[in-house]
PDB file of C-alpha atoms in Angstrom:
ATOM      1  CA  UNK E   1      -2.939  16.853   6.968  1.00 53.00           C
ATOM      2  CA  UNK E   2      -3.717  15.781  10.576  1.00 57.00           C
ATOM      3  CA  UNK E   3      -7.049  17.592  10.176  1.00 74.00           C
ATOM      4  CA  UNK E   4      -7.834  15.592   7.043  1.00 84.00           C
ATOM      5  CA  UNK E   5      -7.268  12.284   8.825  1.00 84.00           C
ATOM      6  CA  UNK E   6      -9.410  13.481  11.757  1.00 87.00           C
ATOM      7  CA  UNK E   7     -12.160  14.414   9.283  1.00 90.00           C
ATOM      8  CA  UNK E   8     -11.980  10.995   7.601  1.00 91.00           C
ATOM      9  CA  UNK E   9     -12.125   9.282  11.001  1.00 91.00           C
ATOM     10  CA  UNK E  10     -15.133  11.247  12.262  1.00 92.00           C
ATOM     11  CA  UNK E  11     -17.828   8.593  11.557  1.00 93.00           C
ATOM     12  CA  UNK E  12     -15.607   5.810  12.951  1.00 94.00           C
ATOM     13  CA  UNK E  13     -13.815   7.503  15.867  1.00 92.00           C
ATOM     14  CA  UNK E  14     -15.139   5.156  18.545  1.00 93.00           C
ATOM     15  CA  UNK E  15     -14.518   2.090  16.385  1.00 94.00           C
ATOM     16  CA  UNK E  16     -10.885   3.101  15.766  1.00 91.00           C
ATOM     17  CA  UNK E  17     -10.255   3.497  19.506  1.00 89.00           C
ATOM     18  CA  UNK E  18     -11.722   0.096  20.280  1.00 92.00           C
ATOM     19  CA  UNK E  19      -9.848  -1.395  17.315  1.00 91.00           C
ATOM     20  CA  UNK E  20      -6.436  -0.480  18.806  1.00 85.00           C
ATOM     21  CA  UNK E  21      -7.219  -2.618  21.841  1.00 83.00           C
ATOM     22  CA  UNK E  22      -8.607  -5.518  19.772  1.00 85.00           C
ATOM     23  CA  UNK E  23      -5.641  -5.402  17.380  1.00 81.00           C
ATOM     24  CA  UNK E  24      -3.169  -5.636  20.251  1.00 80.00           C
ATOM     25  CA  UNK E  25      -5.126  -8.566  21.707  1.00 79.00           C
ATOM     26  CA  UNK E  26      -5.056 -10.335  18.324  1.00 76.00           C
ATOM     27  CA  UNK E  27      -1.222 -10.296  18.385  1.00 73.00           C
ATOM     28  CA  UNK E  28      -0.644 -11.513  21.921  1.00 75.00           C
ATOM     29  CA  UNK E  29       1.237 -14.735  22.599  1.00 75.00           C
ATOM     30  CA  UNK E  30       2.663 -16.762  25.476  1.00 77.00           C
ATOM     31  CA  UNK E  31       6.227 -16.132  24.276  1.00 73.00           C
ATOM     32  CA  UNK E  32       7.745 -13.129  26.132  1.00 75.00           C
ATOM     33  CA  UNK E  33      10.026 -12.172  23.218  1.00 74.00           C
ATOM     34  CA  UNK E  34       7.075 -12.118  20.814  1.00 73.00           C
ATOM     35  CA  UNK E  35       5.091  -9.981  23.221  1.00 72.00           C
ATOM     36  CA  UNK E  36       7.964  -7.535  23.493  1.00 72.00           C
ATOM     37  CA  UNK E  37       8.128  -7.223  19.683  1.00 71.00           C
ATOM     38  CA  UNK E  38       4.349  -6.901  19.236  1.00 72.00           C
ATOM     39  CA  UNK E  39       4.214  -4.201  21.949  1.00 67.00           C
ATOM     40  CA  UNK E  40       6.851  -2.341  19.945  1.00 69.00           C
ATOM     41  CA  UNK E  41       4.762  -2.762  16.763  1.00 67.00           C
ATOM     42  CA  UNK E  42       1.700  -1.246  18.451  1.00 66.00           C
ATOM     43  CA  UNK E  43       3.629   1.779  19.735  1.00 64.00           C
ATOM     44  CA  UNK E  44       5.180   2.518  16.324  1.00 62.00           C
ATOM     45  CA  UNK E  45       2.041   2.112  14.204  1.00 64.00           C
ATOM     46  CA  UNK E  46       1.293   4.431  11.279  1.00 64.00           C
ATOM     47  CA  UNK E  47      -1.921   6.256  10.352  1.00 70.00           C
ATOM     48  CA  UNK E  48      -3.860   2.956  10.131  1.00 82.00           C
ATOM     49  CA  UNK E  49      -5.465   3.883   6.825  1.00 87.00           C
ATOM     50  CA  UNK E  50      -6.326   0.259   6.064  1.00 91.00           C
ATOM     51  CA  UNK E  51      -8.540  -0.405   9.110  1.00 93.00           C
ATOM     52  CA  UNK E  52     -10.202   2.947   8.360  1.00 94.00           C
ATOM     53  CA  UNK E  53     -11.180   1.595   4.924  1.00 96.00           C
ATOM     54  CA  UNK E  54     -12.615  -1.554   6.543  1.00 97.00           C
ATOM     55  CA  UNK E  55     -14.780   0.386   9.015  1.00 97.00           C
ATOM     56  CA  UNK E  56     -15.934   3.043   6.538  1.00 97.00           C
ATOM     57  CA  UNK E  57     -16.939   0.429   3.945  1.00 97.00           C
ATOM     58  CA  UNK E  58     -18.770  -1.571   6.622  1.00 97.00           C
ATOM     59  CA  UNK E  59     -20.678   1.562   7.660  1.00 97.00           C
ATOM     60  CA  UNK E  60     -21.412   2.402   4.027  1.00 95.00           C
ATOM     61  CA  UNK E  61     -23.724  -0.626   3.883  1.00 95.00           C
ATOM     62  CA  UNK E  62     -24.566  -1.396   7.526  1.00 94.00           C
ATOM     63  CA  UNK E  63     -22.973  -1.412  10.961  1.00 94.00           C
ATOM     64  CA  UNK E  64     -19.614  -2.250  12.456  1.00 95.00           C
ATOM     65  CA  UNK E  65     -19.817  -5.579  14.297  1.00 96.00           C
ATOM     66  CA  UNK E  66     -17.431  -8.124  15.828  1.00 95.00           C
ATOM     67  CA  UNK E  67     -16.741  -9.626  12.400  1.00 96.00           C
ATOM     68  CA  UNK E  68     -15.741  -6.164  11.125  1.00 96.00           C
ATOM     69  CA  UNK E  69     -13.218  -5.821  13.967  1.00 96.00           C
ATOM     70  CA  UNK E  70     -11.804  -9.255  13.181  1.00 95.00           C
ATOM     71  CA  UNK E  71     -11.548  -8.344   9.496  1.00 95.00           C
ATOM     72  CA  UNK E  72      -9.738  -5.085  10.297  1.00 94.00           C
ATOM     73  CA  UNK E  73      -7.336  -6.934  12.617  1.00 92.00           C
ATOM     74  CA  UNK E  74      -6.639  -9.568   9.940  1.00 93.00           C
ATOM     75  CA  UNK E  75      -5.806  -6.834   7.425  1.00 93.00           C
ATOM     76  CA  UNK E  76      -3.542  -4.975   9.854  1.00 89.00           C
ATOM     77  CA  UNK E  77      -1.789  -8.239  10.799  1.00 88.00           C
ATOM     78  CA  UNK E  78      -1.047  -8.958   7.122  1.00 90.00           C
ATOM     79  CA  UNK E  79       0.038  -5.374   6.478  1.00 87.00           C
ATOM     80  CA  UNK E  80       2.377  -5.392   9.500  1.00 84.00           C
ATOM     81  CA  UNK E  81       3.807  -8.788   8.535  1.00 84.00           C
ATOM     82  CA  UNK E  82       4.626  -7.564   5.017  1.00 82.00           C
ATOM     83  CA  UNK E  83       6.317  -4.411   6.392  1.00 78.00           C
ATOM     84  CA  UNK E  84       8.432  -6.531   8.755  1.00 75.00           C
ATOM     85  CA  UNK E  85       9.411  -8.875   5.914  1.00 65.00           C
ATOM     86  CA  UNK E  86      10.020  -5.951   3.509  1.00 67.00           C
ATOM     87  CA  UNK E  87      12.493  -4.382   5.935  1.00 63.00           C
ATOM     88  CA  UNK E  88      14.441  -7.646   6.010  1.00 63.00           C
ATOM     89  CA  UNK E  89      14.429  -7.971   2.198  1.00 56.00           C
ATOM     90  CA  UNK E  90      15.399  -4.298   1.718  1.00 58.00           C
ATOM     91  CA  UNK E  91      17.940  -4.418   4.570  1.00 57.00           C
ATOM     92  CA  UNK E  92      16.196  -1.359   5.941  1.00 56.00           C
ATOM     93  CA  UNK E  93      16.946  -0.291   9.501  1.00 50.00           C
ATOM     94  CA  UNK E  94      14.438   2.521   9.869  1.00 49.00           C
ATOM     95  CA  UNK E  95      10.655   2.548   9.551  1.00 51.00           C
ATOM     96  CA  UNK E  96       8.613   5.723  10.288  1.00 48.00           C
ATOM     97  CA  UNK E  97      11.681   7.196  12.028  1.00 50.00           C
ATOM     98  CA  UNK E  98      11.864   4.263  14.437  1.00 53.00           C
ATOM     99  CA  UNK E  99      14.353   1.434  14.213  1.00 56.00           C
ATOM    100  CA  UNK E 100      12.887  -1.488  12.266  1.00 60.00           C
ATOM    101  CA  UNK E 101      12.391  -4.873  13.906  1.00 62.00           C
ATOM    102  CA  UNK E 102      15.320  -6.425  12.027  1.00 62.00           C
ATOM    103  CA  UNK E 103      17.540  -3.543  13.234  1.00 56.00           C
ATOM    104  CA  UNK E 104      16.584  -4.164  16.862  1.00 55.00           C
ATOM    105  CA  UNK E 105      16.188  -7.942  16.922  1.00 61.00           C
ATOM    106  CA  UNK E 106      18.065  -9.161  13.804  1.00 63.00           C
ATOM    107  CA  UNK E 107      16.724 -10.783  10.618  1.00 72.00           C
ATOM    108  CA  UNK E 108      15.906 -14.247  11.927  1.00 74.00           C
ATOM    109  CA  UNK E 109      13.562 -12.917  14.621  1.00 75.00           C
ATOM    110  CA  UNK E 110      12.042 -10.389  12.190  1.00 74.00           C
ATOM    111  CA  UNK E 111      11.217 -13.127   9.651  1.00 79.00           C
ATOM    112  CA  UNK E 112       9.697 -15.364  12.345  1.00 80.00           C
ATOM    113  CA  UNK E 113       7.641 -12.476  13.767  1.00 80.00           C
ATOM    114  CA  UNK E 114       6.334 -11.751  10.245  1.00 81.00           C
ATOM    115  CA  UNK E 115       5.390 -15.430   9.864  1.00 85.00           C
ATOM    116  CA  UNK E 116       3.699 -15.389  13.274  1.00 84.00           C
ATOM    117  CA  UNK E 117       1.587 -12.332  12.338  1.00 85.00           C
ATOM    118  CA  UNK E 118       0.502 -13.980   9.068  1.00 88.00           C
ATOM    119  CA  UNK E 119      -0.516 -17.156  10.897  1.00 89.00           C
ATOM    120  CA  UNK E 120      -2.442 -15.076  13.449  1.00 88.00           C
ATOM    121  CA  UNK E 121      -4.449 -13.417  10.677  1.00 90.00           C
ATOM    122  CA  UNK E 122      -5.413 -16.829   9.256  1.00 91.00           C
ATOM    123  CA  UNK E 123      -6.283 -18.224  12.720  1.00 91.00           C
ATOM    124  CA  UNK E 124      -8.420 -15.211  13.524  1.00 90.00           C
ATOM    125  CA  UNK E 125     -10.692 -16.145  10.616  1.00 92.00           C
ATOM    126  CA  UNK E 126     -10.700 -19.935  11.094  1.00 94.00           C
ATOM    127  CA  UNK E 127     -11.296 -19.708  14.868  1.00 92.00           C
ATOM    128  CA  UNK E 128     -14.501 -17.791  14.159  1.00 92.00           C
ATOM    129  CA  UNK E 129     -15.401 -19.684  10.970  1.00 94.00           C
ATOM    130  CA  UNK E 130     -15.148 -16.484   8.885  1.00 94.00           C
ATOM    131  CA  UNK E 131     -14.365 -18.505   5.777  1.00 95.00           C
ATOM    132  CA  UNK E 132     -15.399 -15.719   3.404  1.00 95.00           C
ATOM    133  CA  UNK E 133     -12.799 -13.431   5.028  1.00 95.00           C
ATOM    134  CA  UNK E 134     -10.226 -16.234   4.990  1.00 95.00           C
ATOM    135  CA  UNK E 135     -10.723 -16.581   1.246  1.00 95.00           C
ATOM    136  CA  UNK E 136     -10.096 -12.822   0.766  1.00 96.00           C
ATOM    137  CA  UNK E 137      -6.936 -12.693   2.877  1.00 94.00           C
ATOM    138  CA  UNK E 138      -5.463 -15.899   1.399  1.00 94.00           C
ATOM    139  CA  UNK E 139      -5.882 -14.446  -2.093  1.00 95.00           C
ATOM    140  CA  UNK E 140      -4.390 -11.154  -0.894  1.00 95.00           C
ATOM    141  CA  UNK E 141      -1.272 -12.768   0.602  1.00 93.00           C
ATOM    142  CA  UNK E 142      -0.760 -14.776  -2.601  1.00 95.00           C
ATOM    143  CA  UNK E 143      -1.135 -11.715  -4.840  1.00 96.00           C
ATOM    144  CA  UNK E 144       1.167  -9.533  -2.752  1.00 92.00           C
ATOM    145  CA  UNK E 145       3.879 -12.199  -2.899  1.00 91.00           C
ATOM    146  CA  UNK E 146       3.411 -12.620  -6.669  1.00 94.00           C
ATOM    147  CA  UNK E 147       3.601  -8.852  -7.180  1.00 93.00           C
ATOM    148  CA  UNK E 148       6.872  -8.581  -5.247  1.00 87.00           C
ATOM    149  CA  UNK E 149       8.401 -11.479  -7.177  1.00 88.00           C
ATOM    150  CA  UNK E 150       7.197 -10.113 -10.526  1.00 89.00           C
ATOM    151  CA  UNK E 151       8.818  -6.771  -9.717  1.00 86.00           C
ATOM    152  CA  UNK E 152      12.086  -8.438  -8.690  1.00 82.00           C
ATOM    153  CA  UNK E 153      12.138 -10.519 -11.862  1.00 84.00           C
ATOM    154  CA  UNK E 154      11.446  -7.502 -14.079  1.00 82.00           C
ATOM    155  CA  UNK E 155      13.961  -5.307 -12.230  1.00 76.00           C
ATOM    156  CA  UNK E 156      16.700  -7.718 -13.286  1.00 75.00           C
ATOM    157  CA  UNK E 157      15.816  -7.400 -16.978  1.00 78.00           C
ATOM    158  CA  UNK E 158      14.377  -3.847 -16.834  1.00 79.00           C
ATOM    159  CA  UNK E 159      11.750  -4.869 -19.399  1.00 79.00           C
ATOM    160  CA  UNK E 160       8.689  -3.408 -17.667  1.00 87.00           C
ATOM    161  CA  UNK E 161       5.882  -2.321 -19.966  1.00 92.00           C
ATOM    162  CA  UNK E 162       3.017  -0.131 -18.785  1.00 94.00           C
ATOM    163  CA  UNK E 163       0.703  -3.168 -18.499  1.00 95.00           C
ATOM    164  CA  UNK E 164       3.223  -5.093 -16.413  1.00 94.00           C
ATOM    165  CA  UNK E 165       3.672  -2.027 -14.170  1.00 95.00           C
ATOM    166  CA  UNK E 166      -0.103  -1.878 -13.557  1.00 97.00           C
ATOM    167  CA  UNK E 167      -0.134  -5.572 -12.716  1.00 96.00           C
ATOM    168  CA  UNK E 168       2.771  -5.135 -10.254  1.00 94.00           C
ATOM    169  CA  UNK E 169       1.179  -2.215  -8.408  1.00 95.00           C
ATOM    170  CA  UNK E 170      -2.237  -3.886  -8.438  1.00 97.00           C
ATOM    171  CA  UNK E 171      -0.799  -6.960  -6.735  1.00 96.00           C
ATOM    172  CA  UNK E 172       1.726  -5.231  -4.467  1.00 92.00           C
ATOM    173  CA  UNK E 173      -0.341  -2.297  -3.199  1.00 92.00           C
ATOM    174  CA  UNK E 174      -3.897  -2.170  -4.504  1.00 96.00           C
ATOM    175  CA  UNK E 175      -4.816  -5.743  -3.591  1.00 96.00           C
ATOM    176  CA  UNK E 176      -4.562  -5.022   0.157  1.00 95.00           C
ATOM    177  CA  UNK E 177      -6.733  -1.887  -0.055  1.00 96.00           C
ATOM    178  CA  UNK E 178      -9.192  -3.884  -2.207  1.00 98.00           C
ATOM    179  CA  UNK E 179      -9.280  -6.534   0.544  1.00 97.00           C
ATOM    180  CA  UNK E 180     -10.080  -3.849   3.165  1.00 97.00           C
ATOM    181  CA  UNK E 181     -13.089  -2.634   1.207  1.00 98.00           C
ATOM    182  CA  UNK E 182     -14.322  -6.130   0.357  1.00 98.00           C
ATOM    183  CA  UNK E 183     -13.948  -7.326   3.966  1.00 97.00           C
ATOM    184  CA  UNK E 184     -15.790  -4.228   5.223  1.00 97.00           C
ATOM    185  CA  UNK E 185     -18.937  -5.107   3.279  1.00 97.00           C
ATOM    186  CA  UNK E 186     -18.570  -8.882   3.762  1.00 97.00           C
ATOM    187  CA  UNK E 187     -18.705  -8.320   7.522  1.00 96.00           C
ATOM    188  CA  UNK E 188     -22.265  -7.126   6.822  1.00 95.00           C
ATOM    189  CA  UNK E 189     -23.107 -10.234   4.751  1.00 91.00           C
ATOM    190  CA  UNK E 190     -22.789  -8.488   1.378  1.00 90.00           C
ATOM    191  CA  UNK E 191     -23.681 -10.515  -1.696  1.00 94.00           C
ATOM    192  CA  UNK E 192     -21.119 -11.416  -4.361  1.00 93.00           C
ATOM    193  CA  UNK E 193     -21.898  -8.392  -6.575  1.00 96.00           C
ATOM    194  CA  UNK E 194     -21.493  -5.848  -3.800  1.00 97.00           C
ATOM    195  CA  UNK E 195     -18.298  -7.526  -2.571  1.00 96.00           C
ATOM    196  CA  UNK E 196     -16.872  -7.396  -6.122  1.00 97.00           C
ATOM    197  CA  UNK E 197     -17.897  -3.746  -6.523  1.00 97.00           C
ATOM    198  CA  UNK E 198     -16.115  -2.755  -3.307  1.00 97.00           C
ATOM    199  CA  UNK E 199     -13.087  -4.802  -4.284  1.00 98.00           C
ATOM    200  CA  UNK E 200     -12.920  -2.775  -7.532  1.00 98.00           C
ATOM    201  CA  UNK E 201     -13.330   0.451  -5.549  1.00 98.00           C
ATOM    202  CA  UNK E 202     -10.351  -0.525  -3.369  1.00 98.00           C
ATOM    203  CA  UNK E 203      -8.282  -1.595  -6.377  1.00 98.00           C
ATOM    204  CA  UNK E 204      -8.737   1.752  -8.162  1.00 98.00           C
ATOM    205  CA  UNK E 205      -7.970   3.630  -4.935  1.00 97.00           C
ATOM    206  CA  UNK E 206      -4.824   1.550  -4.363  1.00 96.00           C
ATOM    207  CA  UNK E 207      -3.627   2.095  -7.951  1.00 97.00           C
ATOM    208  CA  UNK E 208      -3.987   5.875  -7.536  1.00 97.00           C
ATOM    209  CA  UNK E 209      -2.224   5.685  -4.163  1.00 94.00           C
ATOM    210  CA  UNK E 210       0.805   3.844  -5.595  1.00 94.00           C
ATOM    211  CA  UNK E 211       1.169   6.112  -8.636  1.00 96.00           C
ATOM    212  CA  UNK E 212       1.197   9.086  -6.235  1.00 94.00           C
ATOM    213  CA  UNK E 213       3.960   7.331  -4.276  1.00 90.00           C
ATOM    214  CA  UNK E 214       5.974   6.853  -7.467  1.00 91.00           C
ATOM    215  CA  UNK E 215       5.619  10.545  -8.338  1.00 92.00           C
ATOM    216  CA  UNK E 216       7.375  11.528  -5.096  1.00 87.00           C
ATOM    217  CA  UNK E 217      10.604  10.227  -6.631  1.00 83.00           C
ATOM    218  CA  UNK E 218      10.640  13.221  -8.972  1.00 85.00           C
ATOM    219  CA  UNK E 219       9.706  15.996  -6.546  1.00 77.00           C
ATOM    220  CA  UNK E 220      12.640  17.865  -5.059  1.00 62.00           C
ATOM    221  CA  UNK E 221      10.436  19.243  -2.317  1.00 54.00           C
ATOM    222  CA  UNK E 222       9.034  15.893  -1.202  1.00 47.00           C
ATOM    223  CA  UNK E 223       8.468  15.729   2.535  1.00 50.00           C
ATOM    224  CA  UNK E 224       8.207  11.969   2.456  1.00 47.00           C
ATOM    225  CA  UNK E 225      11.799  11.575   3.593  1.00 51.00           C
ATOM    226  CA  UNK E 226      12.508   9.544   0.461  1.00 55.00           C
ATOM    227  CA  UNK E 227      15.563  10.903  -1.397  1.00 63.00           C
ATOM    228  CA  UNK E 228      14.794  12.154  -4.893  1.00 72.00           C
ATOM    229  CA  UNK E 229      15.725   9.609  -7.544  1.00 77.00           C
ATOM    230  CA  UNK E 230      15.870   6.679  -5.125  1.00 80.00           C
ATOM    231  CA  UNK E 231      13.652   4.530  -7.384  1.00 82.00           C
ATOM    232  CA  UNK E 232      16.055   5.117 -10.289  1.00 84.00           C
ATOM    233  CA  UNK E 233      19.029   4.265  -8.071  1.00 84.00           C
ATOM    234  CA  UNK E 234      17.237   1.052  -7.088  1.00 81.00           C
ATOM    235  CA  UNK E 235      16.404   0.390 -10.772  1.00 82.00           C
ATOM    236  CA  UNK E 236      12.659   0.517 -10.112  1.00 84.00           C
ATOM    237  CA  UNK E 237      10.779   1.268 -13.308  1.00 88.00           C
ATOM    238  CA  UNK E 238       7.764   3.419 -12.423  1.00 92.00           C
ATOM    239  CA  UNK E 239       5.070   4.972 -14.620  1.00 95.00           C
ATOM    240  CA  UNK E 240       6.680   8.414 -15.374  1.00 95.00           C
ATOM    241  CA  UNK E 241       9.864   6.642 -16.490  1.00 94.00           C
ATOM    242  CA  UNK E 242       8.154   3.825 -18.434  1.00 94.00           C
ATOM    243  CA  UNK E 243       6.040   6.326 -20.379  1.00 96.00           C
ATOM    244  CA  UNK E 244       9.020   8.618 -21.077  1.00 95.00           C
ATOM    245  CA  UNK E 245      11.156   5.775 -22.448  1.00 94.00           C
ATOM    246  CA  UNK E 246       8.232   4.532 -24.549  1.00 94.00           C
ATOM    247  CA  UNK E 247       7.795   7.877 -26.336  1.00 95.00           C
ATOM    248  CA  UNK E 248      11.520   8.777 -26.534  1.00 95.00           C
ATOM    249  CA  UNK E 249      13.446   8.427 -29.808  1.00 94.00           C
ATOM    250  CA  UNK E 250      15.846   5.503 -30.194  1.00 94.00           C
ATOM    251  CA  UNK E 251      18.987   7.497 -29.314  1.00 95.00           C
ATOM    252  CA  UNK E 252      17.550   8.958 -26.084  1.00 95.00           C
ATOM    253  CA  UNK E 253      15.972   5.665 -25.107  1.00 93.00           C
ATOM    254  CA  UNK E 254      19.310   3.841 -25.389  1.00 93.00           C
ATOM    255  CA  UNK E 255      21.186   6.557 -23.507  1.00 94.00           C
ATOM    256  CA  UNK E 256      18.735   6.770 -20.586  1.00 93.00           C
ATOM    257  CA  UNK E 257      18.185   3.037 -20.435  1.00 91.00           C
ATOM    258  CA  UNK E 258      21.953   2.790 -20.006  1.00 91.00           C
ATOM    259  CA  UNK E 259      21.735   5.319 -17.152  1.00 92.00           C
ATOM    260  CA  UNK E 260      19.306   3.038 -15.288  1.00 90.00           C
ATOM    261  CA  UNK E 261      21.251  -0.108 -16.065  1.00 89.00           C
ATOM    262  CA  UNK E 262      24.839   1.011 -15.512  1.00 89.00           C
ATOM    263  CA  UNK E 263      24.955   4.532 -14.104  1.00 88.00           C
ATOM    264  CA  UNK E 264      22.141   4.407 -11.569  1.00 86.00           C
ATOM    265  CA  UNK E 265      24.523   5.557  -8.830  1.00 87.00           C
ATOM    266  CA  UNK E 266      25.959   8.419 -10.862  1.00 89.00           C
ATOM    267  CA  UNK E 267      24.255  11.485  -9.365  1.00 89.00           C
ATOM    268  CA  UNK E 268      24.754  13.623 -12.461  1.00 92.00           C
ATOM    269  CA  UNK E 269      23.256  11.008 -14.804  1.00 92.00           C
ATOM    270  CA  UNK E 270      20.306  10.366 -12.447  1.00 91.00           C
ATOM    271  CA  UNK E 271      19.575  14.123 -12.253  1.00 90.00           C
ATOM    272  CA  UNK E 272      19.752  14.309 -16.023  1.00 93.00           C
ATOM    273  CA  UNK E 273      17.256  11.442 -16.340  1.00 94.00           C
ATOM    274  CA  UNK E 274      14.858  13.087 -13.858  1.00 92.00           C
ATOM    275  CA  UNK E 275      14.978  16.312 -15.945  1.00 93.00           C
ATOM    276  CA  UNK E 276      14.347  14.312 -19.119  1.00 95.00           C
ATOM    277  CA  UNK E 277      11.297  12.601 -17.579  1.00 95.00           C
ATOM    278  CA  UNK E 278       9.936  16.014 -16.495  1.00 94.00           C
ATOM    279  CA  UNK E 279      10.529  17.705 -19.860  1.00 95.00           C
ATOM    280  CA  UNK E 280       9.021  14.740 -21.759  1.00 96.00           C
ATOM    281  CA  UNK E 281       5.697  15.015 -19.914  1.00 95.00           C
ATOM    282  CA  UNK E 282       6.231  11.804 -17.933  1.00 96.00           C
ATOM    283  CA  UNK E 283       4.877  13.345 -14.730  1.00 95.00           C
ATOM    284  CA  UNK E 284       1.776  14.842 -16.378  1.00 96.00           C
ATOM    285  CA  UNK E 285       1.032  11.479 -17.972  1.00 97.00           C
ATOM    286  CA  UNK E 286       1.305   9.648 -14.617  1.00 97.00           C
ATOM    287  CA  UNK E 287      -0.899  12.290 -12.929  1.00 96.00           C
ATOM    288  CA  UNK E 288      -3.588  11.856 -15.604  1.00 97.00           C
ATOM    289  CA  UNK E 289      -3.572   8.057 -15.145  1.00 98.00           C
ATOM    290  CA  UNK E 290      -3.714   8.493 -11.356  1.00 97.00           C
ATOM    291  CA  UNK E 291      -6.704  10.855 -11.632  1.00 96.00           C
ATOM    292  CA  UNK E 292      -8.420   8.420 -13.968  1.00 97.00           C
ATOM    293  CA  UNK E 293      -8.156   5.642 -11.341  1.00 98.00           C
ATOM    294  CA  UNK E 294      -9.411   8.073  -8.695  1.00 97.00           C
ATOM    295  CA  UNK E 295     -12.421   8.956 -10.851  1.00 97.00           C
ATOM    296  CA  UNK E 296     -13.269   5.277 -11.412  1.00 98.00           C
ATOM    297  CA  UNK E 297     -13.288   4.804  -7.625  1.00 98.00           C
ATOM    298  CA  UNK E 298     -15.490   7.902  -7.165  1.00 97.00           C
ATOM    299  CA  UNK E 299     -17.948   6.627  -9.786  1.00 97.00           C
ATOM    300  CA  UNK E 300     -18.449   3.435  -7.745  1.00 97.00           C
ATOM    301  CA  UNK E 301     -18.810   5.415  -4.513  1.00 97.00           C
ATOM    302  CA  UNK E 302     -21.422   7.682  -6.085  1.00 96.00           C
ATOM    303  CA  UNK E 303     -23.732   4.698  -6.602  1.00 96.00           C
ATOM    304  CA  UNK E 304     -24.312   4.666  -2.810  1.00 96.00           C
ATOM    305  CA  UNK E 305     -26.770   6.956  -0.999  1.00 95.00           C
ATOM    306  CA  UNK E 306     -25.260   9.977   0.776  1.00 96.00           C
ATOM    307  CA  UNK E 307     -23.983   9.300   4.281  1.00 96.00           C
ATOM    308  CA  UNK E 308     -21.153  10.285   6.636  1.00 96.00           C
ATOM    309  CA  UNK E 309     -19.051   7.194   5.730  1.00 96.00           C
ATOM    310  CA  UNK E 310     -19.500   7.982   2.011  1.00 97.00           C
ATOM    311  CA  UNK E 311     -18.348  11.567   2.626  1.00 96.00           C
ATOM    312  CA  UNK E 312     -15.284  10.270   4.520  1.00 96.00           C
ATOM    313  CA  UNK E 313     -14.405   7.893   1.681  1.00 96.00           C
ATOM    314  CA  UNK E 314     -14.622  10.813  -0.773  1.00 96.00           C
ATOM    315  CA  UNK E 315     -12.217  12.818   1.413  1.00 95.00           C
ATOM    316  CA  UNK E 316      -9.976   9.753   1.583  1.00 93.00           C
ATOM    317  CA  UNK E 317      -9.920   9.531  -2.233  1.00 94.00           C
ATOM    318  CA  UNK E 318      -8.858  13.175  -2.501  1.00 93.00           C
ATOM    319  CA  UNK E 319      -6.285  12.717   0.250  1.00 91.00           C
ATOM    320  CA  UNK E 320      -4.764   9.737  -1.606  1.00 87.00           C
ATOM    321  CA  UNK E 321      -3.697  11.902  -4.533  1.00 87.00           C
ATOM    322  CA  UNK E 322      -3.176  15.251  -2.804  1.00 86.00           C
ATOM    323  CA  UNK E 323      -1.073  14.060   0.131  1.00 80.00           C
ATOM    324  CA  UNK E 324       2.419  15.471   0.558  1.00 71.00           C
ATOM    325  CA  UNK E 325       3.882  12.269   2.038  1.00 63.00           C
TER     326      UNK E 325
END
């Protein structure tokens, strides 16, 4: 796995190193408490897949320049802000095996830090008059918020159809990856058609990524650290489950719907539902949809001439659906 990420990074190794420094600079403030929190954020960062998308897409059509670095920082600021806010909403005290910000500094500070990071991403674009990038990130923030709220609303009624599920994951997850790819080419003055094409590439990649995430809920051997069946316990309707309930007969549908609604904390009933999803072909169906999104992304990528960045993006697309966590 580490080797795969190293392979993906190969054409952008130097850029990623320089990015770490620029990203930290983009978060700095005159408030000591904020600086303490942002230092913590930098030391607990993840794989930084999103900036990698920005740099690889920029190199697919040109070079990495100062605008590319700003775009990557804006994306990472938004991504970090949403993680900080998510941990508050989910009352989560751990993130990547570290304590979360709300666990260390309490909710009020966590919410304000999230707000600060969002404002920094907007200022980074306006200070440099990158209005095309500002337009992309404003749309992205709006869509991510709408996706979260749509999911919360539907979770209360449990009336998620397949189309609604696609809309939720497009807004919640895929829209940020789409923004990475669009910003990458916009930093090289891409025209509207190319920007739209790369946005679609990122959307398909993000859809595949999220479906893979949802499949982990059914794998007993998942290394992700996410307990099996946690989505069911949290009444999250994901693709394997939505498809299974759609094709089930009336009696089974009622029984398992009741499991989600009333017995989602009953371990025996949850296990039973997981087995039913597996035996009904729910996982195979989700895998086929995921691979379809992956193929759509590859088709767009194949329109570009061969290059190292293109090769890395191909590896990234395979990694998205083959990863173990």
